[in-house]
């Protein structure tokens, strides 16, 4: 199958279109070798996609769950068959290593398979009734037309997390992916169409943030599921909730990992290096703060420095590369600026990856040490920088871990069951990992954050994913004759 278009287009009502101005999709590892072009949609594009979804909704809503599940199963099989092409395209457009892309492509397919299975599991409930002969039960109806807006950092998996349960539960979708990964998004939409998702049920619109803003502002959109940055998420929330629409937000993080005195550094250090620097630090769950408790600090610092220095930075398509480039020149400027700012505020550079190419959007993974007065100890910098902070007590470790507006993920390294219990109950984050990286999650388990990291909406992934994409209705059914 040809999964790579040279000009990526919109998919609206089953028709592909490349009419209009285009932009370049570049490869952050190879500035002179762009991946292709994509068309730039505007408000009119968003409006026609929403119109197509509204038109397709009644037919899709009344399709049986068996038929919908069969389409998702076919999508999973086609995604599996195209896995290598998708992984290559992911690395070319986003920059992550081919190993990271392959893992992500496999999980995207698995996500469709999981939700095909979930479609067959009843989420209805039955209640006792005080009225003789009466049955009371809930039914689920689809939310309706849903807008799905996704970031570039997991350009295969995050769309799968949202699109699969949305389709499984009978919604019509308009998807606006990030403009750094347009051709990969086109490849995914082509596969879904080939799997049998009917015309208008999945629409893809490409373009800048303003295209997404137009989608969100359309009153025909019943709900929006968004993953991305805090300011964009907050603007979407305000727009959608003002018309009583439903909104799901997965936003930033500033994830801590606490390393207690009894931690096994042979286990902790690889988890911390991978958690902080994997995917070039461009994960919402990346380890941004490493909190060393007491005397373990010096040994941890030394071992972390070795681990970070040894990371191989380069083109993600090259064998043996552990860390690809940042996604864009803009991202590189931002991360470089944040590092310069941290140094000017008194942070010390403990270690940086030894060689990092000059051409392209490469940035050496960097380990800092400092204190909580640093901006980088509070603000999310979306790149491979992590800061080691020292505290003297367990109480201080927990309060520092929680001293952030965010609450996505956190981890603790210890064998002390009391501390582990405390971590699970007191760390204010939607995900708590024990002796494991802050990054990574299982697609059959609910995922999401607390505090400013998420909206207070049903969790993505797992069996809760469908809660966002459906409404619950309570039905009271009595016999139609007098007895
Ligand atoms: P972003 O907010 O810049 O863009 C995300 C998407 O929103 C893109 O498709 C973009 O085109 C669109 N968009 C931009 N402006 C818009 C507007 N005004 N209205 C509607 N849509 C608009 O984020 P990004 O740079 O693509 O992704 C990085 C961010 O995502 C980081 O902050 C990261 O923490 C976050 N993230 C969070 C999670 C999570 O699960 N919590 C997962 C991955 C990434
Ligand atoms: Mn790109």
Coordinates of C-alpha atoms and ligand atoms in Angstrom, one line a residue:
X1 CA 0.0 0.0 0.0
X2 CA 1.2 3.5 -0.8
X3 CA 0.9 5.3 2.5
X4 CA 3.0 8.4 1.5
X5 CA 1.4 11.3 -0.3
X6 CA 3.6 14.0 -1.7
X7 CA 0.9 16.6 -1.1
X8 CA -1.2 15.8 1.9
X9 CA -4.8 16.8 1.5
X10 CA -8.0 17.1 3.5
X11 CA -10.5 14.3 3.7
X12 CA -14.0 15.6 3.8
X13 CA -17.2 13.6 3.1
X14 CA -15.0 10.8 1.6
X15 CA -13.3 13.1 -0.9
X16 CA -9.6 14.0 -0.8
X17 CA -8.7 17.6 -1.7
X18 CA -5.4 19.4 -2.1
X19 CA -7.0 22.7 -3.3
X20 CA -5.5 25.8 -1.8
X21 CA -2.2 27.1 -0.5
X22 CA 0.3 24.5 0.7
X23 CA 3.1 24.5 3.3
X24 CA 6.2 22.3 3.6
X25 CA 6.4 19.4 6.0
X26 CA 10.0 19.3 6.9
X27 CA 12.3 16.7 8.4
X28 CA 13.9 18.1 11.6
X29 CA 17.0 15.9 11.1
X30 CA 17.6 16.9 7.5
X31 CA 16.8 20.5 6.9
X32 CA 17.5 20.3 3.2
X33 CA 15.3 17.2 2.6
X34 CA 11.6 18.0 3.2
X35 CA 9.2 15.2 3.6
X36 CA 6.5 16.7 1.3
X37 CA 3.8 19.3 1.3
X38 CA 0.4 19.7 2.8
X39 CA -2.6 21.9 2.1
X40 CA -3.5 24.6 4.5
X41 CA -7.2 24.6 5.5
X42 CA -9.1 27.6 6.9
X43 CA -12.4 28.3 8.5
X44 CA -14.3 27.3 5.4
X45 CA -12.5 23.9 5.4
X46 CA -13.5 23.3 9.0
X47 CA -17.1 24.3 8.3
X48 CA -17.4 21.9 5.4
X49 CA -15.9 19.1 7.4
X50 CA -18.3 19.7 10.3
X51 CA -21.1 19.7 7.8
X52 CA -20.0 16.4 6.4
X53 CA -19.8 14.9 9.9
X54 CA -23.2 16.2 10.8
X55 CA -24.7 14.6 7.7
X56 CA -22.9 11.3 8.2
X57 CA -23.8 11.0 11.9
X58 CA -27.3 9.5 11.7
X59 CA -26.2 6.6 9.5
X60 CA -23.2 5.8 11.6
X61 CA -25.1 6.1 14.9
X62 CA -27.5 3.5 13.7
X63 CA -24.9 1.1 12.4
X64 CA -24.7 -1.8 14.7
X65 CA -21.8 -2.1 17.2
X66 CA -20.8 -5.3 15.5
X67 CA -20.3 -3.6 12.1
X68 CA -18.5 -0.7 13.7
X69 CA -16.2 -3.1 15.6
X70 CA -15.5 -5.0 12.4
X71 CA -14.3 -1.8 10.8
X72 CA -12.0 -1.0 13.7
X73 CA -10.6 -4.6 13.5
X74 CA -9.8 -4.1 9.8
X75 CA -8.2 -0.7 10.7
X76 CA -6.0 -2.5 13.2
X77 CA -5.0 -5.1 10.7
X78 CA -4.2 -2.5 8.0
X79 CA -2.3 -0.4 10.6
X80 CA -0.3 -3.5 11.4
X81 CA 0.4 -4.2 7.8
X82 CA 1.6 -0.6 7.2
X83 CA 3.5 -0.4 10.4
X84 CA 7.0 0.0 8.9
X85 CA 5.8 2.7 6.4
X86 CA 4.0 4.5 9.2
X87 CA 7.1 4.3 11.5
X88 CA 9.4 5.7 8.8
X89 CA 7.0 8.6 8.1
X90 CA 6.7 9.3 11.8
X91 CA 10.5 9.5 12.1
X92 CA 10.9 11.6 9.0
X93 CA 8.2 14.2 10.1
X94 CA 8.6 14.2 13.8
X95 CA 12.2 13.2 14.3
X96 CA 11.9 10.5 17.0
X97 CA 14.1 7.4 16.5
X98 CA 12.8 4.6 14.3
X99 CA 12.7 2.3 17.3
X100 CA 10.4 4.7 19.1
X101 CA 8.3 5.1 16.0
X102 CA 8.0 1.4 15.5
X103 CA 6.8 0.9 19.0
X104 CA 4.3 3.7 18.6
X105 CA 2.9 2.3 15.3
X106 CA 2.4 -1.1 16.9
X107 CA 0.5 0.5 19.8
X108 CA -1.7 2.5 17.5
X109 CA -2.9 -0.7 15.8
X110 CA -3.4 -2.4 19.2
X111 CA -5.5 0.6 20.3
X112 CA -7.9 0.1 17.5
X113 CA -8.1 -3.6 18.3
X114 CA -8.8 -2.9 22.0
X115 CA -11.6 -0.5 21.2
X116 CA -13.1 -3.0 18.7
X117 CA -13.4 -5.4 21.6
X118 CA -14.7 -2.7 24.0
X119 CA -17.5 -2.0 21.5
X120 CA -18.9 -5.4 22.4
X121 CA -18.9 -4.9 26.1
X122 CA -22.1 -3.5 27.5
X123 CA -21.8 -0.4 29.6
X124 CA -25.6 -0.2 30.3
X125 CA -26.9 -0.6 33.8
X126 CA -30.1 -2.0 35.2
X127 CA -31.8 -0.7 38.3
X128 CA -34.5 -2.1 40.6
X129 CA -37.9 -0.4 40.3
X130 CA -40.5 0.1 43.1
X131 CA -43.2 0.0 40.4
X132 CA -44.5 -3.5 39.5
X133 CA -43.5 -4.6 36.0
X134 CA -41.2 -1.7 35.4
X135 CA -37.6 -2.0 34.1
X136 CA -35.2 0.8 34.6
X137 CA -32.0 0.9 32.5
X138 CA -29.5 3.2 31.1
X139 CA -28.6 3.4 27.4
X140 CA -25.6 5.1 25.8
X141 CA -26.0 7.5 22.9
X142 CA -23.1 8.9 21.0
X143 CA -22.0 12.4 21.9
X144 CA -22.5 13.4 18.2
X145 CA -20.1 15.4 16.1
X146 CA -16.8 15.5 17.8
X147 CA -13.7 17.5 17.1
X148 CA -10.4 15.8 17.8
X149 CA -7.3 18.0 17.9
X150 CA -3.9 16.3 18.4
X151 CA -0.3 17.3 19.0
X152 CA 2.8 16.2 17.0
X153 CA 4.7 14.4 19.8
X154 CA 2.8 11.1 19.6
X155 CA 1.3 11.5 16.1
X156 CA 0.2 7.9 15.8
X157 CA -0.9 7.0 19.3
X158 CA -2.7 10.0 20.5
X159 CA -5.0 10.1 17.4
X160 CA -5.7 6.4 17.9
X161 CA -6.5 6.9 21.6
X162 CA -9.2 9.4 20.6
X163 CA -10.4 8.3 17.2
X164 CA -10.9 4.6 18.0
X165 CA -13.3 5.1 21.0
X166 CA -15.1 8.0 19.2
X167 CA -15.8 5.8 16.2
X168 CA -16.6 2.7 18.2
X169 CA -19.3 4.5 20.1
X170 CA -21.0 6.0 17.0
X171 CA -19.7 9.5 16.7
X172 CA -18.8 11.4 13.6
X173 CA -15.3 12.9 13.8
X174 CA -13.5 15.9 12.4
X175 CA -9.8 15.5 13.2
X176 CA -7.3 18.4 13.1
X177 CA -3.8 17.0 13.6
X178 CA -0.7 19.1 14.4
X179 CA 0.9 20.8 11.4
X180 CA 4.3 19.2 12.1
X181 CA 3.0 15.7 11.2
X182 CA 0.5 16.2 8.4
X183 CA 1.5 13.4 6.0
X184 CA 1.5 10.8 8.7
X185 CA -2.0 12.0 9.6
X186 CA -3.0 11.6 5.9
X187 CA -1.6 8.1 6.0
X188 CA -3.7 7.2 9.0
X189 CA -6.9 8.6 7.6
X190 CA -6.3 6.7 4.3
X191 CA -6.1 3.5 6.3
X192 CA -9.3 4.2 8.2
X193 CA -11.1 5.0 5.0
X194 CA -9.8 1.8 3.4
X195 CA -10.9 -0.2 6.5
X196 CA -14.4 0.9 5.7
X197 CA -15.1 4.0 7.8
X198 CA -17.9 5.5 5.8
X199 CA -17.6 8.9 4.0
X200 CA -18.1 11.8 6.4
X201 CA -17.7 9.7 9.5
X202 CA -14.0 10.5 9.7
X203 CA -12.9 13.8 8.3
X204 CA -9.4 15.1 8.3
X205 CA -8.5 18.8 8.0
X206 CA -5.0 20.1 7.8
X207 CA -3.7 23.5 8.7
X208 CA -2.5 25.8 11.3
X209 CA -4.0 26.4 14.8
X210 CA -6.6 28.8 13.4
X211 CA -8.1 25.9 11.4
X212 CA -8.5 24.1 14.8
X213 CA -9.9 27.2 16.4
X214 CA -12.6 27.4 13.6
X215 CA -13.5 23.7 14.2
X216 CA -13.8 24.3 18.0
X217 CA -16.0 27.4 17.5
X218 CA -18.5 25.6 15.3
X219 CA -21.7 25.2 17.3
X220 CA -22.5 21.9 15.5
X221 CA -19.5 20.3 17.3
X222 CA -20.9 18.6 20.4
X223 CA -17.5 17.9 22.1
X224 CA -13.8 18.3 21.6
X225 CA -11.0 16.1 22.7
X226 CA -7.7 17.9 22.8
X227 CA -4.1 17.1 23.6
X228 CA -1.6 19.9 23.5
X229 CA -0.4 23.0 25.3
X230 CA -2.0 24.7 28.2
X231 CA -3.0 28.0 26.6
X232 CA -4.5 26.4 23.6
X233 CA -6.4 23.9 25.8
X234 CA -7.7 26.6 28.0
X235 CA -9.0 28.6 25.0
X236 CA -10.7 25.5 23.6
X237 CA -12.3 24.8 27.0
X238 CA -13.7 28.4 27.3
X239 CA -15.1 28.2 23.8
X240 CA -16.7 24.8 24.0
X241 CA -18.0 25.0 27.6
X242 CA -19.6 28.4 26.8
X243 CA -22.1 26.6 24.6
X244 CA -22.4 23.7 27.0
X245 CA -20.3 21.4 24.9
X246 CA -18.1 18.7 26.3
X247 CA -14.4 19.0 26.5
X248 CA -11.5 16.6 27.3
X249 CA -8.1 18.2 27.7
X250 CA -4.7 16.6 28.1
X251 CA -2.2 19.4 28.7
X252 CA 1.2 19.9 30.1
X253 CA 3.1 18.3 32.9
X254 CA 6.1 18.9 35.2
X255 CA 6.7 15.4 36.4
X256 CA 8.8 14.6 39.4
X257 CA 10.7 11.5 40.2
X258 CA 11.7 11.0 43.8
X259 CA 14.8 9.0 44.5
X260 CA 15.0 7.8 48.2
X261 CA 18.2 6.8 50.0
X262 CA 17.3 3.1 49.6
X263 CA 16.9 3.2 45.8
X264 CA 18.8 0.8 43.7
X265 CA 20.6 3.1 41.3
X266 CA 21.2 0.2 38.8
X267 CA 17.4 0.2 38.4
X268 CA 16.7 3.9 38.9
X269 CA 19.3 5.6 36.6
X270 CA 18.2 3.9 33.3
X271 CA 14.5 4.7 34.2
X272 CA 15.4 8.4 34.9
X273 CA 17.5 8.8 31.8
X274 CA 14.8 7.2 29.6
X275 CA 12.0 9.1 31.4
X276 CA 13.8 12.5 31.0
X277 CA 15.4 12.2 27.6
X278 CA 13.4 9.5 25.6
X279 CA 11.7 11.0 22.6
X280 CA 14.0 13.9 23.0
X281 CA 12.2 14.9 26.2
X282 CA 9.1 15.7 24.1
X283 CA 6.6 13.6 26.2
X284 CA 4.0 15.2 28.4
X285 CA 5.0 12.6 31.0
X286 CA 8.8 13.3 30.8
X287 CA 10.7 13.4 34.0
X288 CA 11.4 17.2 34.4
X289 CA 12.5 17.1 38.1
X290 CA 14.6 14.5 39.8
X291 CA 14.3 14.9 43.5
X292 CA 17.2 13.3 45.4
X293 CA 16.6 12.6 49.1
X294 CA 19.6 13.0 51.4
X295 CA 22.9 11.4 50.8
X296 CA 22.0 9.5 47.7
X297 CA 22.3 12.8 45.8
X298 CA 26.0 12.7 45.0
X299 CA 26.1 9.1 43.7
X300 CA 22.9 9.7 41.7
X301 CA 24.3 12.8 40.2
X302 CA 27.4 11.0 39.1
X303 CA 25.6 8.0 37.6
X304 CA 23.1 10.2 35.9
X305 CA 25.9 12.3 34.3
X306 CA 27.4 9.1 32.9
X307 CA 24.0 8.0 31.5
X308 CA 23.3 11.3 29.9
X309 CA 26.8 11.9 28.5
X310 CA 26.6 8.5 26.7
X311 CA 23.4 9.2 24.8
X312 CA 23.9 9.0 21.0
X313 CA 22.1 12.0 19.4
X314 CA 21.5 12.0 15.6
X315 CA 19.1 11.2 12.7
X316 CA 16.5 8.9 14.1
X317 CA 16.7 6.8 10.9
X318 CA 20.4 5.8 11.7
X319 CA 21.1 2.6 13.6
X320 CA 22.3 3.1 17.1
X321 CA 20.9 6.5 17.6
X322 CA 19.1 6.9 21.0
X323 CA 17.9 10.5 20.7
X324 CA 16.5 12.2 17.6
X325 CA 16.2 15.9 17.0
X326 CA 13.6 18.2 18.5
X327 CA 10.6 18.6 16.2
X328 CA 11.4 22.0 14.6
X329 CA 13.8 24.9 14.6
X330 CA 11.3 26.8 16.7
X331 CA 11.3 24.1 19.3
X332 CA 15.1 24.1 19.3
X333 CA 15.2 27.9 19.8
X334 CA 12.8 27.6 22.7
X335 CA 14.6 24.8 24.4
X336 CA 18.0 26.6 23.9
X337 CA 16.6 29.8 25.3
X338 CA 15.2 28.0 28.4
X339 CA 18.6 26.4 29.0
X340 CA 20.4 29.8 28.7
X341 CA 17.9 31.3 31.1
X342 CA 18.4 28.5 33.6
X343 CA 22.1 29.0 33.5
X344 CA 21.7 32.7 34.0
X345 CA 19.5 32.0 37.0
X346 CA 22.3 29.9 38.6
X347 CA 21.7 26.3 37.3
X348 CA 24.8 24.2 36.8
X349 CA 25.1 21.9 33.9
X350 CA 26.0 18.5 35.3
X351 CA 26.3 16.7 32.0
X352 CA 25.2 17.0 28.3
X353 CA 25.3 14.4 25.6
X354 CA 28.8 14.3 24.1
X355 CA 28.1 14.9 20.4
X356 CA 25.1 16.3 18.8
X357 CA 25.1 17.3 15.1
X358 CA 25.0 21.0 14.3
X359 CA 22.8 20.8 11.2
X360 CA 19.1 20.2 11.9
X361 CA 17.1 20.6 15.1
X362 CA 19.4 18.6 17.3
X363 CA 19.8 19.5 21.0
X364 CA 22.0 17.6 23.4
X365 CA 20.2 16.0 26.3
X366 CA 21.2 18.1 29.3
X367 CA 21.2 17.4 33.1
X368 CA 21.0 20.4 35.4
X369 CA 21.4 20.8 39.1
X370 CA 19.9 23.7 41.0
X371 CA 17.2 24.8 43.3
X372 CA 13.5 25.6 43.1
X373 CA 14.1 29.3 42.3
X374 CA 14.9 28.2 38.7
X375 CA 12.1 28.9 36.2
X376 CA 12.9 25.5 34.6
X377 CA 12.0 23.9 38.0
X378 CA 8.4 25.1 37.4
X379 CA 7.7 25.8 33.8
X380 CA 7.3 23.0 31.3
X381 CA 10.2 23.1 28.8
X382 CA 9.4 20.6 26.0
X383 CA 12.8 19.1 25.4
X384 CA 15.6 16.9 26.9
X385 CA 16.5 18.9 30.0
X386 CA 16.0 17.6 33.5
X387 CA 17.0 19.2 36.8
X388 CA 18.2 17.4 39.9
X389 CA 17.0 19.0 43.1
X390 CA 18.2 17.9 46.6
X391 CA 16.0 17.6 49.7
X392 CA 16.8 16.2 53.1
X393 CA 13.6 14.5 54.2
X394 CA 10.7 12.4 53.0
X395 CA 8.3 15.2 53.9
X396 CA 10.2 17.7 51.9
X397 CA 10.4 15.3 48.9
X398 CA 6.6 14.9 48.8
X399 CA 5.9 18.6 49.2
X400 CA 8.4 19.5 46.5
X401 CA 7.0 16.9 44.2
X402 CA 3.6 18.4 44.6
X403 CA 4.8 22.0 44.3
X404 CA 3.6 22.4 40.7
X405 CA 0.4 23.5 39.0
X406 CA 0.6 20.3 37.0
X407 CA -0.3 16.7 38.0
X408 CA 0.2 14.3 35.1
X409 CA 2.7 11.7 36.2
X410 CA 5.2 11.1 39.0
X411 CA 7.5 8.3 40.2
X412 CA 9.3 7.1 43.3
X413 CA 12.3 4.9 43.6
X414 CA 12.3 3.0 46.9
X415 CA 11.6 -0.4 48.4
X416 CA 9.9 0.9 51.5
X417 CA 6.3 -0.1 51.4
X418 CA 5.2 2.7 53.6
X419 CA 6.7 5.3 51.3
X420 CA 5.2 3.6 48.3
X421 CA 1.8 3.7 49.9
X422 CA 2.2 7.3 50.7
X423 CA 3.3 8.1 47.2
X424 CA 0.2 6.4 45.7
X425 CA -2.1 8.4 48.0
X426 CA -0.3 11.7 48.3
X427 CA 1.4 12.5 45.0
X428 CA -1.0 14.7 43.2
X429 CA -0.9 13.2 39.8
X430 CA -3.1 11.1 37.6
X431 CA -0.3 8.5 37.2
X432 CA 2.0 7.3 39.9
X433 CA 4.8 4.9 39.0
X434 CA 6.8 3.0 41.6
X435 CA 10.4 2.0 40.5
X436 CA 9.5 2.8 36.9
X437 CA 9.8 5.9 34.6
X438 CA 7.3 8.7 34.7
X439 CA 6.7 8.0 31.0
X440 CA 4.8 5.2 29.4
X441 CA 1.3 3.9 30.0
X442 CA -0.8 0.9 29.0
X443 CA -3.6 1.5 26.5
X444 CA -6.1 -0.6 28.5
X445 CA -5.7 1.5 31.6
X446 CA -7.3 5.0 32.1
X447 CA -4.9 7.8 31.4
X448 CA -4.9 11.5 32.5
X449 CA -3.8 14.1 34.9
X450 CA -4.9 16.2 37.9
X451 CA -4.7 19.9 38.6
X452 CA -3.8 21.9 35.5
X453 CA -2.8 18.9 33.4
X454 CA -6.3 17.8 32.4
X455 CA -9.9 18.8 32.3
X456 CA -12.2 17.2 34.8
X457 CA -13.6 14.9 32.2
X458 CA -13.6 11.1 31.9
X459 CA -10.2 9.6 31.4
X460 CA -8.8 8.7 28.0
X461 CA -7.8 5.1 27.2
X462 CA -9.0 1.9 28.8
X463 CA -12.7 1.3 29.6
X464 CA -13.3 4.9 30.6
X465 CA -12.5 6.3 27.1
X466 CA -16.1 5.6 25.9
X467 CA -17.5 7.7 28.8
X468 CA -16.4 10.9 27.2
X469 CA -17.8 10.0 23.8
X470 CA -21.2 8.9 24.9
X471 CA -24.2 10.3 26.9
X472 CA -26.0 8.3 29.4
X473 CA -29.8 8.2 29.2
X474 CA -32.1 6.7 31.8
X475 CA -35.0 4.7 30.4
X476 CA -38.1 3.7 32.5
X477 CA -40.1 1.0 30.7
X478 CA -43.5 -0.1 32.0
X479 CA -45.9 -2.6 30.4
X480 CA -48.4 -1.0 28.0
X481 CA -51.6 -2.6 29.4
X482 CA -53.5 -2.6 32.7
X483 CA -53.3 -5.7 34.7
Ligands
LIG1 P1 -0.2 22.9 20.7 O1 -1.1 23.3 21.7 O2 0.7 23.9 20.1 O3 -1.0 22.2 19.4 C1 -1.8 21.1 19.6 C2 -2.8 21.1 18.5 O4 -3.7 22.2 18.7 C3 -2.3 21.2 17.1 O5 -3.0 20.4 16.2 C4 -2.5 22.7 16.8 O6 -2.5 23.0 15.4 C5 -3.8 22.9 17.4 N1 -4.1 24.3 17.8 C6 -3.2 25.4 17.9 N2 -3.8 26.5 18.3 C7 -5.2 26.2 18.3 C8 -6.3 27.0 18.6 N3 -6.3 28.3 18.9 N4 -7.5 26.3 18.6 C9 -7.6 25.0 18.3 N5 -6.5 24.3 18.0 C10 -5.3 24.8 18.0 O7 0.7 21.7 21.3 P2 1.9 20.9 20.6 O8 3.1 21.8 20.5 O9 1.5 20.3 19.3 O10 2.2 19.7 21.7 C11 3.0 19.9 22.8 C12 2.2 20.1 24.1 O11 1.3 19.0 24.2 C13 3.0 20.1 25.3 O12 2.6 21.1 26.2 C14 2.7 18.7 26.0 O13 2.8 18.7 27.4 C15 1.3 18.5 25.5 N6 1.0 17.1 25.5 C16 0.2 16.6 26.5 C17 -0.2 15.3 26.6 C18 -1.0 14.7 27.7 O14 -1.6 13.6 27.6 N7 -1.2 15.5 28.8 C19 0.3 14.4 25.6 C20 1.1 14.9 24.6 C21 1.4 16.3 24.6
LIG2 MN1 8.3 18.1 10.5

